CSV table of C-alpha atoms in Angstrom, one decimal:
chain,number,residue,atom,x,y,z
A,149,MET,CA,0.0,0.0,0.0
A,150,ASN,CA,1.3,3.3,-1.0
A,151,TYR,CA,0.1,5.8,1.6
A,152,ASN,CA,1.7,8.9,3.0
A,153,TRP,CA,0.9,8.8,6.8
A,154,ASP,CA,0.6,12.3,8.2
A,155,TRP,CA,-1.0,12.3,11.7
A,156,GLY,CA,0.0,15.9,12.1
A,157,ILE,CA,-2.9,16.8,9.7
A,158,LEU,CA,-5.3,16.4,12.6
A,159,PHE,CA,-3.7,19.1,14.6
A,160,ARG,CA,-3.3,21.5,11.7
A,161,GLU,CA,-5.7,24.4,10.9
A,162,PRO,CA,-8.5,24.3,9.8
A,163,TYR,CA,-8.8,20.6,10.3
A,164,PHE,CA,-8.4,20.5,14.1
A,165,ASP,CA,-11.1,23.2,14.4
A,166,TRP,CA,-13.4,21.1,12.1
A,167,LEU,CA,-13.1,18.2,14.4
A,168,VAL,CA,-13.9,20.2,17.4
A,169,GLU,CA,-16.8,21.9,15.7
A,170,GLY,CA,-18.1,18.5,14.5
A,171,LEU,CA,-17.9,17.1,18.0
A,172,MET,CA,-19.8,20.1,19.3
A,173,TRP,CA,-22.6,19.6,16.9
A,174,THR,CA,-22.7,15.8,17.7
A,175,VAL,CA,-22.8,16.5,21.4
A,176,SER,CA,-25.5,19.2,21.2
A,177,LEU,CA,-27.6,17.1,18.8
A,178,SER,CA,-27.4,14.1,21.0
A,179,LEU,CA,-28.1,16.0,24.2
A,180,CYS,CA,-31.2,17.8,22.7
A,181,ALA,CA,-32.5,14.6,21.2
A,182,TRP,CA,-32.0,12.8,24.5
A,183,VAL,CA,-34.0,15.4,26.4
A,184,ILE,CA,-36.9,14.7,24.0
A,185,ALA,CA,-36.4,10.9,24.1
A,186,PHE,CA,-36.1,10.7,27.9
A,187,ALA,CA,-39.1,13.0,28.7
A,188,LEU,CA,-41.4,11.6,26.1
A,189,GLY,CA,-40.2,8.1,26.6
A,190,SER,CA,-40.9,8.3,30.3
A,191,VAL,CA,-44.4,9.6,29.8
A,192,LEU,CA,-45.1,6.9,27.3
A,193,GLY,CA,-43.7,4.2,29.6
A,194,ILE,CA,-46.0,5.4,32.3
A,195,MET,CA,-48.9,5.5,29.9
A,196,ARG,CA,-48.2,1.9,28.7
A,197,SER,CA,-48.2,0.6,32.2
A,198,CYS,CA,-51.1,2.6,33.7
A,199,SER,CA,-54.6,1.4,34.3
A,200,SER,CA,-56.3,3.5,31.6
A,201,ARG,CA,-56.9,1.5,28.4
A,202,PRO,CA,-57.0,4.5,26.1
A,203,LEU,CA,-53.6,5.8,27.4
A,204,GLN,CA,-52.1,2.3,27.0
A,205,LEU,CA,-53.4,2.1,23.5
A,206,ILE,CA,-52.0,5.5,22.4
A,207,ALA,CA,-48.6,4.6,23.9
A,208,THR,CA,-48.6,1.2,22.2
A,209,VAL,CA,-49.4,2.6,18.8
A,210,TYR,CA,-46.7,5.2,19.2
A,211,VAL,CA,-44.1,2.6,20.1
A,212,GLU,CA,-45.0,0.2,17.3
A,213,LEU,CA,-45.0,3.1,14.8
A,214,PHE,CA,-41.6,4.6,15.7
A,215,ARG,CA,-39.8,1.5,16.7
A,216,ASN,CA,-40.5,-0.4,13.5
A,217,VAL,CA,-39.4,2.1,10.9
A,218,PRO,CA,-35.7,2.5,10.3
A,219,LEU,CA,-34.3,5.6,11.8
A,220,LEU,CA,-32.8,6.7,8.4
A,221,VAL,CA,-36.2,6.4,6.8
A,222,GLN,CA,-37.7,8.5,9.6
A,223,LEU,CA,-35.1,11.2,9.1
A,224,PHE,CA,-35.9,11.4,5.4
A,225,LEU,CA,-39.6,11.4,6.1
A,226,TRP,CA,-39.3,14.3,8.6
A,227,TYR,CA,-37.0,16.2,6.4
A,228,PHE,CA,-38.3,15.7,2.9
A,229,VAL,CA,-41.9,14.5,3.2
A,230,PHE,CA,-43.3,16.1,6.3
A,231,PRO,CA,-42.9,19.8,5.1
A,232,GLU,CA,-44.8,18.9,1.9
A,233,LEU,CA,-47.8,17.6,3.9
A,234,LEU,CA,-48.2,20.9,5.7
A,235,PRO,CA,-50.1,23.9,4.4
A,236,ASP,CA,-47.8,26.0,2.1
A,237,ASP,CA,-46.8,28.6,4.6
A,238,ALA,CA,-46.1,26.2,7.4
A,239,GLY,CA,-44.1,23.9,5.0
A,240,ARG,CA,-42.0,26.8,3.8
A,241,TRP,CA,-41.3,27.8,7.4
A,242,VAL,CA,-40.2,24.3,8.3
A,243,LYS,CA,-38.0,24.0,5.3
A,244,ARG,CA,-36.3,27.4,5.3
A,245,GLU,CA,-37.2,29.9,8.0
A,246,MET,CA,-37.1,27.6,11.0
A,247,PRO,CA,-33.7,28.1,12.8
A,248,MET,CA,-31.2,25.5,11.6
A,249,PRO,CA,-33.8,23.3,9.8
A,250,ALA,CA,-31.5,20.3,9.3
A,251,LEU,CA,-30.3,20.2,12.8
A,252,THR,CA,-33.8,20.8,14.3
A,253,THR,CA,-35.3,18.1,12.2
A,254,ALA,CA,-32.5,15.7,13.1
A,255,ILE,CA,-33.0,16.4,16.8
A,256,ILE,CA,-36.7,15.8,16.6
A,257,ALA,CA,-36.5,12.7,14.4
A,258,ILE,CA,-33.8,11.0,16.6
A,259,GLY,CA,-35.6,12.1,19.8
A,260,LEU,CA,-39.0,10.8,18.7
A,261,TYR,CA,-37.5,7.5,17.5
A,262,THR,CA,-35.5,7.0,20.7
A,263,ALA,CA,-38.5,7.9,22.9
A,264,SER,CA,-40.2,4.7,21.7
A,265,ARG,CA,-37.2,2.7,22.9
A,266,VAL,CA,-36.9,4.6,26.2
A,267,CYS,CA,-40.7,3.9,26.7
A,268,GLU,CA,-40.0,0.2,26.6
A,269,GLN,CA,-37.2,0.5,29.1
A,270,VAL,CA,-39.3,2.5,31.5
A,271,ARG,CA,-42.2,0.1,31.1
A,272,SER,CA,-40.0,-2.9,31.8
A,273,GLY,CA,-38.5,-1.1,34.8
A,274,ILE,CA,-42.0,-0.4,36.2
A,275,ALA,CA,-42.9,-4.1,35.6
A,276,ALA,CA,-39.8,-5.2,37.4
A,277,VAL,CA,-40.7,-3.1,40.5
A,278,GLY,CA,-43.7,-5.3,40.6
A,279,ILE,CA,-47.4,-5.6,41.3
A,280,GLY,CA,-46.7,-6.1,45.1
A,281,GLN,CA,-45.3,-2.6,45.4
A,282,ARG,CA,-48.1,-1.1,43.4
A,283,ASN,CA,-50.6,-2.8,45.7
A,284,ALA,CA,-48.7,-1.7,48.8
A,285,GLY,CA,-49.0,1.9,47.6
A,286,LYS,CA,-52.7,1.6,46.8
A,287,ALA,CA,-53.3,-0.1,50.1
A,288,ILE,CA,-52.3,3.0,52.0
A,289,GLY,CA,-54.7,5.0,49.9
A,290,MET,CA,-52.4,6.6,47.4
A,291,ASN,CA,-53.9,7.5,44.0
A,292,GLU,CA,-52.3,6.1,40.9
A,293,TRP,CA,-50.2,9.1,40.2
A,294,GLN,CA,-48.8,9.1,43.8
A,295,VAL,CA,-48.0,5.4,43.5
A,296,TYR,CA,-46.0,6.2,40.3
A,297,ARG,CA,-44.4,9.3,41.7
A,298,TYR,CA,-43.3,8.1,45.1
A,299,ILE,CA,-42.9,4.3,44.6
A,300,LEU,CA,-42.8,2.9,41.1
A,301,LEU,CA,-40.7,5.5,39.3
A,302,PRO,CA,-38.0,6.0,41.9
A,303,ASN,CA,-37.4,2.3,41.9
A,304,ALA,CA,-37.9,1.7,38.2
A,305,PHE,CA,-35.4,4.4,37.2
A,306,ARG,CA,-32.8,2.9,39.5
A,307,ILE,CA,-33.3,-0.5,37.9
A,308,ILE,CA,-33.0,0.8,34.3
A,309,ILE,CA,-29.9,3.0,34.6
A,310,PRO,CA,-27.7,0.5,32.7
A,311,PRO,CA,-30.1,0.0,29.7
A,312,LEU,CA,-30.8,3.8,29.7
A,313,THR,CA,-27.1,4.4,29.5
A,314,SER,CA,-26.8,2.3,26.4
A,315,GLU,CA,-29.8,4.0,25.0
A,316,PHE,CA,-28.0,7.3,25.4
A,317,LEU,CA,-24.8,5.9,23.8
A,318,THR,CA,-27.0,4.7,20.9
A,319,ILE,CA,-28.4,8.2,20.4
A,320,PHE,CA,-24.9,9.5,20.4
A,321,LYS,CA,-23.8,7.1,17.7
A,322,ASN,CA,-27.1,7.4,15.8
A,323,SER,CA,-26.5,11.2,15.6
A,324,SER,CA,-24.1,10.5,12.8
A,325,LEU,CA,-27.0,9.7,10.5
A,326,ALA,CA,-27.9,13.4,10.6
A,327,LEU,CA,-25.2,14.0,8.0
A,328,THR,CA,-27.5,12.5,5.4
A,329,ILE,CA,-29.7,15.5,5.7
A,330,GLY,CA,-26.8,18.0,5.9
A,331,VAL,CA,-26.0,18.4,9.5
A,332,VAL,CA,-22.2,18.9,9.7
A,333,GLU,CA,-21.5,16.9,12.8
A,334,LEU,CA,-18.4,14.9,13.6
A,335,THR,CA,-18.7,12.2,10.9
A,336,ALA,CA,-19.5,14.8,8.2
A,337,MET,CA,-16.5,16.8,9.3
A,338,THR,CA,-14.3,13.7,9.2
A,339,ARG,CA,-15.5,13.0,5.6
A,340,GLN,CA,-14.8,16.6,4.7
A,341,ILE,CA,-11.3,16.4,6.1
A,342,GLU,CA,-10.8,13.2,4.0
A,343,GLU,CA,-12.0,15.0,0.9
A,344,TYR,CA,-9.8,18.0,1.4
A,345,THR,CA,-6.6,16.2,2.4
A,346,PHE,CA,-7.0,12.6,1.2
A,347,GLN,CA,-5.8,11.5,4.7
A,348,GLY,CA,-8.8,9.3,5.3
A,349,PHE,CA,-7.1,6.9,7.6
A,350,GLU,CA,-6.1,9.6,10.0
A,351,ALA,CA,-9.4,11.4,9.8
A,352,PHE,CA,-11.5,8.3,10.5
A,353,THR,CA,-9.2,7.1,13.2
A,354,ALA,CA,-9.6,10.5,14.9
A,355,ALA,CA,-13.4,10.1,14.7
A,356,THR,CA,-13.3,6.6,16.1
A,357,VAL,CA,-11.2,7.7,19.0
A,358,ILE,CA,-13.3,10.8,19.7
A,359,TYR,CA,-16.6,8.7,19.7
A,360,SER,CA,-15.0,6.1,21.9
A,361,VAL,CA,-13.6,8.6,24.4
A,362,VAL,CA,-17.0,10.2,24.8
A,363,THR,CA,-19.0,7.0,25.1
A,364,PHE,CA,-16.5,5.7,27.6
A,365,THR,CA,-16.7,8.8,29.7
A,366,VAL,CA,-20.5,8.6,29.7
A,367,MET,CA,-20.3,5.0,30.9
A,368,LEU,CA,-18.0,5.9,33.8
A,369,LEU,CA,-20.1,8.8,34.7
A,370,MET,CA,-23.3,6.7,34.8
A,371,ARG,CA,-21.5,4.1,37.0
A,372,VAL,CA,-20.8,6.9,39.5
A,373,VAL,CA,-24.4,8.0,39.3
A,374,GLU,CA,-25.6,4.4,39.8
A,375,ARG,CA,-23.3,4.0,42.9
A,376,ARG,CA,-24.5,7.3,44.4
A,377,ILE,CA,-28.2,6.5,44.2
A,378,ARG,CA,-27.8,2.9,45.3
A,379,ILE,CA,-30.2,1.9,48.1
A,380,PRO,CA,-28.4,1.0,51.3
A,381,GLY,CA,-28.5,-2.7,52.0
A,382,MET,CA,-29.2,-3.7,48.4
A,383,ILE,CA,-26.7,-5.9,46.7
A,384,ALA,CA,-24.9,-4.0,43.9
A,385,THR,CA,-25.6,-5.2,40.4
A,386,SER,CA,-22.5,-3.9,38.8
B,427,MET,CA,-67.7,-3.5,59.8
B,428,ILE,CA,-66.7,-5.8,56.9
B,429,GLU,CA,-69.6,-7.5,55.1
B,430,ILE,CA,-68.9,-9.9,52.3
B,431,ASN,CA,-72.2,-11.0,50.6
B,432,HIS,CA,-72.3,-13.7,47.9
B,433,ALA,CA,-69.0,-12.6,46.5
B,434,SER,CA,-67.8,-14.6,43.4
B,435,LYS,CA,-64.9,-14.0,41.1
B,436,TRP,CA,-63.5,-15.7,38.0
B,437,TYR,CA,-60.1,-15.6,36.3
B,438,GLY,CA,-61.3,-16.5,32.8
B,439,ASP,CA,-63.1,-19.8,33.2
B,440,PHE,CA,-61.6,-20.5,36.6
B,441,GLN,CA,-63.7,-19.6,39.6
B,442,VAL,CA,-61.6,-18.4,42.4
B,443,LEU,CA,-64.4,-17.3,44.7
B,444,ASP,CA,-67.7,-19.1,44.8
B,445,ASP,CA,-70.5,-17.3,46.6
B,446,CYS,CA,-68.6,-16.3,49.7
B,447,THR,CA,-70.5,-14.7,52.5
B,448,THR,CA,-69.1,-13.7,55.9
B,449,HIS,CA,-69.1,-10.7,58.2
B,450,VAL,CA,-66.5,-9.2,60.5
B,451,ALA,CA,-67.9,-7.1,63.3
B,452,LYS,CA,-66.2,-4.2,64.9
B,453,GLY,CA,-63.4,-5.4,67.2
B,454,GLU,CA,-63.7,-8.9,66.0
B,455,VAL,CA,-60.7,-11.0,64.9
B,456,VAL,CA,-61.5,-13.5,62.1
B,457,VAL,CA,-58.9,-16.0,60.9
B,458,VAL,CA,-59.2,-17.3,57.4
B,459,CYS,CA,-57.5,-20.6,56.7
B,460,GLY,CA,-57.6,-23.3,54.1
B,461,PRO,CA,-55.3,-25.1,51.6
B,462,SER,CA,-53.3,-23.3,48.9
B,463,GLY,CA,-55.4,-22.0,46.1
B,464,SER,CA,-58.6,-22.0,48.1
B,465,GLY,CA,-59.1,-18.3,47.5
B,466,LYS,CA,-58.1,-16.9,50.9
B,467,SER,CA,-55.7,-14.3,49.6
B,468,THR,CA,-58.0,-13.3,46.8
B,469,LEU,CA,-60.9,-12.9,49.2
B,470,ILE,CA,-58.9,-10.6,51.5
B,471,LYS,CA,-57.6,-8.5,48.6
B,472,CYS,CA,-61.2,-8.0,47.5
B,473,VAL,CA,-62.0,-6.4,50.8
B,474,ASN,CA,-60.0,-3.3,50.0
B,475,GLY,CA,-60.5,-3.5,46.3
B,476,LEU,CA,-57.0,-4.6,45.3
B,477,GLU,CA,-58.9,-7.3,43.4
B,478,ALA,CA,-62.4,-6.7,41.9
B,479,ILE,CA,-65.1,-9.2,42.5
B,480,GLY,CA,-67.2,-10.5,39.7
B,481,SER,CA,-70.6,-10.6,41.4
B,482,GLY,CA,-72.0,-10.1,44.9
B,483,ASP,CA,-71.0,-7.2,47.0
B,484,ILE,CA,-68.6,-6.2,49.8
B,485,ASN,CA,-69.2,-3.4,52.2
B,486,VAL,CA,-66.7,-1.9,54.6
B,487,ASP,CA,-68.0,0.5,57.2
B,488,GLY,CA,-71.2,1.0,55.2
B,489,LEU,CA,-69.3,1.8,52.0
B,490,LYS,CA,-69.7,-0.5,49.0
B,491,VAL,CA,-66.2,-1.5,47.9
B,492,ASN,CA,-67.3,-2.5,44.4
B,493,GLY,CA,-69.6,0.5,44.0
B,494,ARG,CA,-69.0,2.7,41.0
B,495,LYS,CA,-69.0,5.9,42.9
B,496,THR,CA,-67.0,4.7,45.9
B,497,ASN,CA,-63.7,6.6,46.5
B,498,LEU,CA,-61.6,3.5,46.7
B,499,ASN,CA,-58.4,5.5,47.6
B,500,LYS,CA,-60.1,7.0,50.5
B,501,LEU,CA,-61.6,3.7,51.7
B,502,ARG,CA,-58.2,2.0,51.4
B,503,SER,CA,-56.5,4.7,53.5
B,504,ARG,CA,-58.8,3.6,56.3
B,505,ILE,CA,-58.0,-0.1,56.0
B,506,GLY,CA,-54.5,-1.3,56.9
B,507,MET,CA,-53.0,-4.1,54.9
B,508,VAL,CA,-50.0,-6.3,55.5
B,509,PHE,CA,-48.7,-8.5,52.8
B,510,GLN,CA,-47.0,-11.9,52.7
B,511,SER,CA,-43.8,-10.4,51.1
B,512,PHE,CA,-43.8,-7.2,53.3
B,513,GLU,CA,-43.7,-4.8,50.3
B,514,LEU,CA,-41.9,-2.1,52.2
B,515,PHE,CA,-40.8,0.7,49.9
B,516,PRO,CA,-37.1,-0.3,49.4
B,517,HIS,CA,-35.8,3.2,48.5
B,518,MET,CA,-37.0,4.8,51.8
B,519,SER,CA,-35.9,4.6,55.3
B,520,VAL,CA,-38.0,2.7,57.8
B,521,LEU,CA,-39.2,6.0,59.3
B,522,ASP,CA,-40.1,7.4,55.8
B,523,ASN,CA,-42.0,4.1,55.0
B,524,VAL,CA,-44.2,4.7,58.0
B,525,MET,CA,-44.6,8.4,57.2
B,526,LEU,CA,-45.3,8.3,53.5
B,527,GLY,CA,-49.0,7.6,53.7
B,528,GLN,CA,-49.5,10.1,56.5
B,529,LEU,CA,-47.9,12.8,54.5
B,530,LYS,CA,-49.3,12.2,51.1
B,531,VAL,CA,-52.7,10.7,51.8
B,532,LEU,CA,-53.7,12.1,55.2
B,533,LYS,CA,-51.8,15.3,54.6
B,534,ARG,CA,-50.4,15.4,58.1
B,535,SER,CA,-47.6,17.8,58.9
B,536,SER,CA,-44.2,16.2,58.9
B,537,ASP,CA,-43.8,16.8,62.6
B,538,GLU,CA,-47.1,15.1,63.4
B,539,ALA,CA,-46.3,12.2,61.0
B,540,GLN,CA,-42.9,11.7,62.5
B,541,GLN,CA,-44.3,11.7,66.0
B,542,ARG,CA,-46.8,9.1,65.1
B,543,ALA,CA,-44.3,7.0,63.2
B,544,THR,CA,-41.8,7.1,66.0
B,545,LEU,CA,-44.5,6.0,68.5
B,546,LEU,CA,-45.6,3.1,66.3
B,547,LEU,CA,-42.0,1.9,65.6
B,548,ASP,CA,-41.6,1.9,69.4
B,549,GLN,CA,-44.7,-0.1,69.7
B,550,VAL,CA,-43.5,-2.8,67.3
B,551,GLY,CA,-40.1,-2.7,69.0
B,552,LEU,CA,-38.1,-1.2,66.2
B,553,SER,CA,-37.4,2.4,67.2
B,554,GLU,CA,-33.6,2.0,67.0
B,555,HIS,CA,-34.0,0.9,63.3
B,556,ALA,CA,-35.9,4.0,62.2
B,557,GLY,CA,-33.0,5.3,60.0
B,558,LYS,CA,-32.3,2.0,58.3
B,559,TYR,CA,-33.5,0.8,54.9
B,560,PRO,CA,-35.7,-2.2,54.5
B,561,ALA,CA,-33.0,-4.3,52.9
B,562,GLN,CA,-30.9,-3.9,56.1
B,563,LEU,CA,-33.6,-5.5,58.3
B,564,SER,CA,-34.6,-9.1,58.8
B,565,GLY,CA,-37.9,-10.4,57.4
B,566,GLY,CA,-39.5,-10.3,60.8
B,567,GLN,CA,-38.4,-6.7,61.4
B,568,GLN,CA,-39.6,-5.7,57.9
B,569,GLN,CA,-43.0,-7.2,58.6
B,570,ARG,CA,-43.3,-5.3,61.8
B,571,VAL,CA,-42.5,-2.1,60.0
B,572,ALA,CA,-45.2,-3.0,57.5
B,573,ILE,CA,-47.7,-3.4,60.4
B,574,ALA,CA,-46.6,0.0,61.7
B,575,ARG,CA,-47.0,1.5,58.2
B,576,GLY,CA,-50.6,0.2,58.2
B,577,LEU,CA,-51.3,1.4,61.7
B,578,ALA,CA,-50.0,4.9,60.9
B,579,MET,CA,-53.1,5.6,58.9
B,580,ASP,CA,-55.2,5.0,62.0
B,581,PRO,CA,-57.2,2.3,60.3
B,582,ILE,CA,-60.7,1.1,61.2
B,583,ALA,CA,-59.6,-2.5,60.4
B,584,MET,CA,-56.4,-4.4,59.5
B,585,LEU,CA,-56.1,-7.1,56.8
B,586,PHE,CA,-53.3,-9.6,57.0
B,587,ASP,CA,-52.5,-11.7,54.0
B,588,GLU,CA,-50.3,-14.6,55.3
B,589,PRO,CA,-48.1,-12.2,57.3
B,590,THR,CA,-45.8,-14.9,58.6
B,591,SER,CA,-45.6,-17.3,55.6
B,592,ALA,CA,-42.4,-15.8,54.3
B,593,LEU,CA,-40.6,-15.7,57.6
B,594,ASP,CA,-38.0,-17.8,59.3
B,595,PRO,CA,-39.5,-19.7,62.2
B,596,GLU,CA,-37.6,-17.7,64.8
B,597,MET,CA,-39.1,-14.5,63.5
B,598,ILE,CA,-42.6,-15.6,63.3
B,599,ASN,CA,-43.3,-15.1,67.0
B,600,ASP,CA,-42.1,-11.5,67.0
B,601,VAL,CA,-44.6,-10.7,64.3
B,602,LEU,CA,-47.4,-12.7,66.0
B,603,ASP,CA,-46.7,-11.0,69.3
B,604,VAL,CA,-47.4,-7.6,67.7
B,605,MET,CA,-50.6,-9.0,66.1
B,606,VAL,CA,-51.8,-10.5,69.4
B,607,ASP,CA,-51.3,-7.1,71.1
B,608,LEU,CA,-53.3,-5.4,68.4
B,609,ALA,CA,-56.1,-7.9,68.7
B,610,GLN,CA,-56.2,-7.5,72.5
B,611,ASP,CA,-56.4,-3.7,72.0
B,612,GLY,CA,-59.6,-4.3,70.1
B,613,MET,CA,-58.5,-3.8,66.5
B,614,THR,CA,-60.9,-5.3,63.9
B,615,MET,CA,-58.8,-7.9,62.1
B,616,MET,CA,-59.1,-10.3,59.2
B,617,VAL,CA,-56.1,-12.6,59.1
B,618,VAL,CA,-55.3,-15.1,56.4
B,619,THR,CA,-52.9,-17.5,58.2
B,620,HIS,CA,-52.0,-21.1,59.0
B,621,GLU,CA,-50.8,-20.1,62.5
B,622,MET,CA,-53.4,-22.1,64.5
B,623,GLY,CA,-51.7,-21.1,67.7
B,624,PHE,CA,-52.5,-17.5,66.9
B,625,ALA,CA,-56.0,-18.4,66.0
B,626,GLN,CA,-56.5,-20.2,69.2
B,627,LYS,CA,-55.2,-17.4,71.3
B,628,VAL,CA,-57.0,-14.4,69.8
B,629,ALA,CA,-59.4,-15.3,67.0
B,630,ASP,CA,-63.2,-14.9,67.6
B,631,ARG,CA,-64.1,-16.8,64.5
B,632,ILE,CA,-62.5,-19.1,62.0
B,633,VAL,CA,-63.4,-19.1,58.4
B,634,PHE,CA,-62.3,-22.2,56.5
B,635,MET,CA,-62.1,-22.1,52.7
B,636,ASP,CA,-61.7,-24.7,50.1
B,637,GLU,CA,-61.9,-24.4,46.3
B,638,GLY,CA,-63.2,-20.8,46.5
B,639,LYS,CA,-66.0,-21.6,48.9
B,640,ILE,CA,-66.4,-20.8,52.5
B,641,VAL,CA,-66.8,-24.3,53.9
B,642,GLU,CA,-67.0,-23.3,57.6
B,643,ASP,CA,-67.5,-20.1,59.4
B,644,SER,CA,-67.8,-20.8,63.1
B,645,PRO,CA,-66.7,-19.5,66.5
B,646,LYS,CA,-63.1,-20.5,67.4
B,647,ASP,CA,-64.0,-23.0,70.2
B,648,GLU,CA,-66.6,-24.7,68.1
B,649,PHE,CA,-64.2,-24.9,65.1
B,650,PHE,CA,-61.3,-26.5,67.1
B,651,LYS,CA,-63.6,-28.8,69.0
B,652,ALA,CA,-65.4,-30.4,66.1
B,653,GLN,CA,-65.1,-29.4,62.5
B,654,GLY,CA,-68.4,-29.6,60.6
B,655,SER,CA,-66.8,-30.6,57.3
B,656,GLU,CA,-64.6,-33.5,56.4
B,657,ARG,CA,-62.4,-31.2,54.4
B,658,ALA,CA,-61.6,-29.0,57.4
B,659,LYS,CA,-61.0,-32.1,59.6
B,660,GLU,CA,-58.5,-33.4,57.1
B,661,PHE,CA,-56.8,-30.0,56.8
B,662,LEU,CA,-56.5,-29.5,60.5
B,663,SER,CA,-55.2,-33.0,61.1
B,664,LYS,CA,-52.5,-32.4,58.5
B,665,ILE,CA,-51.3,-29.1,59.8
B,666,LEU,CA,-51.6,-30.0,63.5
B,667,THR,CA,-49.7,-33.3,63.4
B,668,HIS,CA,-46.3,-31.7,64.3
């Protein structure tokens, strides 16, 4: 193989700045999408496990809809198809006038998709806490919301920290799909460096290392969180 | 106080309760016994509406448990319940477990709730464990906390669903002692248990169930002297042999 290695390229301007900027977009995109996914997913998880049939049904339909369509297809649907279905003015606003249309669309699409997965984690967490705890809460006269607020959710979220962590790591990695609708995040920047310099090996190695460092940091952080909220007397799971 | 009239319940095709009728008067202690799967636990869970009955009706303190308009939460807050598997809230200290319902349901001030909780924990002999978490206690201790949690709501009646079945033999007596004290203080109690010693000591009546039916419902002395049904005789001879 005839290849001129040049690791220095990564630290030269403007390429170093590109990587930093790409990482910034990746992180902001992931965090914003996660806020949507976590908030909506939690609400849906509660709905799916609650006693109201209509709420259960709505949440179930949501999950089946969003979980079963590939994320890439969903991104394209939100970006290319959705604005066309709106009335003219609204469609134009979504396509052009909305602040950062590509980024906003990516955040919403990835957030809504991941919400369906978070919903299932939350639901299984609540199920794991068990009917006995639900009954114990009801037996002292708490209403359903109180049972969730004070008993089911505090225990369920403790149980599902590990799967929720991997869900966040997945959102972080899925954010790279946003490049397909023109968000210049870390992967897009890496490709751009490759196109400008033909140093593809270095560029993609850099991306790999950056993604890994971030995910690894998140993992360590969540382990600390898990340890800090552990219930005294319970046997540690990790 | 508790009136169960012709209660029946089905799980699909399987009938768990078959035309059950029994009453528990104020201050009375009724022990419900019978073989596994006879519907004892289901019956007691129907009393505070944790399970719904299919037909018949259940009244507690004049309120219809299976009535459409009944405020079940309010009714439940007035009936204490103790479960076989304790079901303390694992993420809260013992004190908080006994305070939660007082704060959120009865809307007591936290001072008042803490006072009441401290008093009750003392009564069940666990005041020095108030700051611990359920997982740091033995089963017997957990069950006594659960009793205190029920009592904290100042209930008009207490339901016990096999409160000692999940306990080591050594701890059973600690829990039974607390229950005997309660009974002697005049608490209205419905107790699903196989502890015949407890029944002999404090029960007013014994209800014997089999295959979803109430087979016998008689005063304690009568029940232990001569069982009316073959099934109850067989059951008693089996559990009293050792």
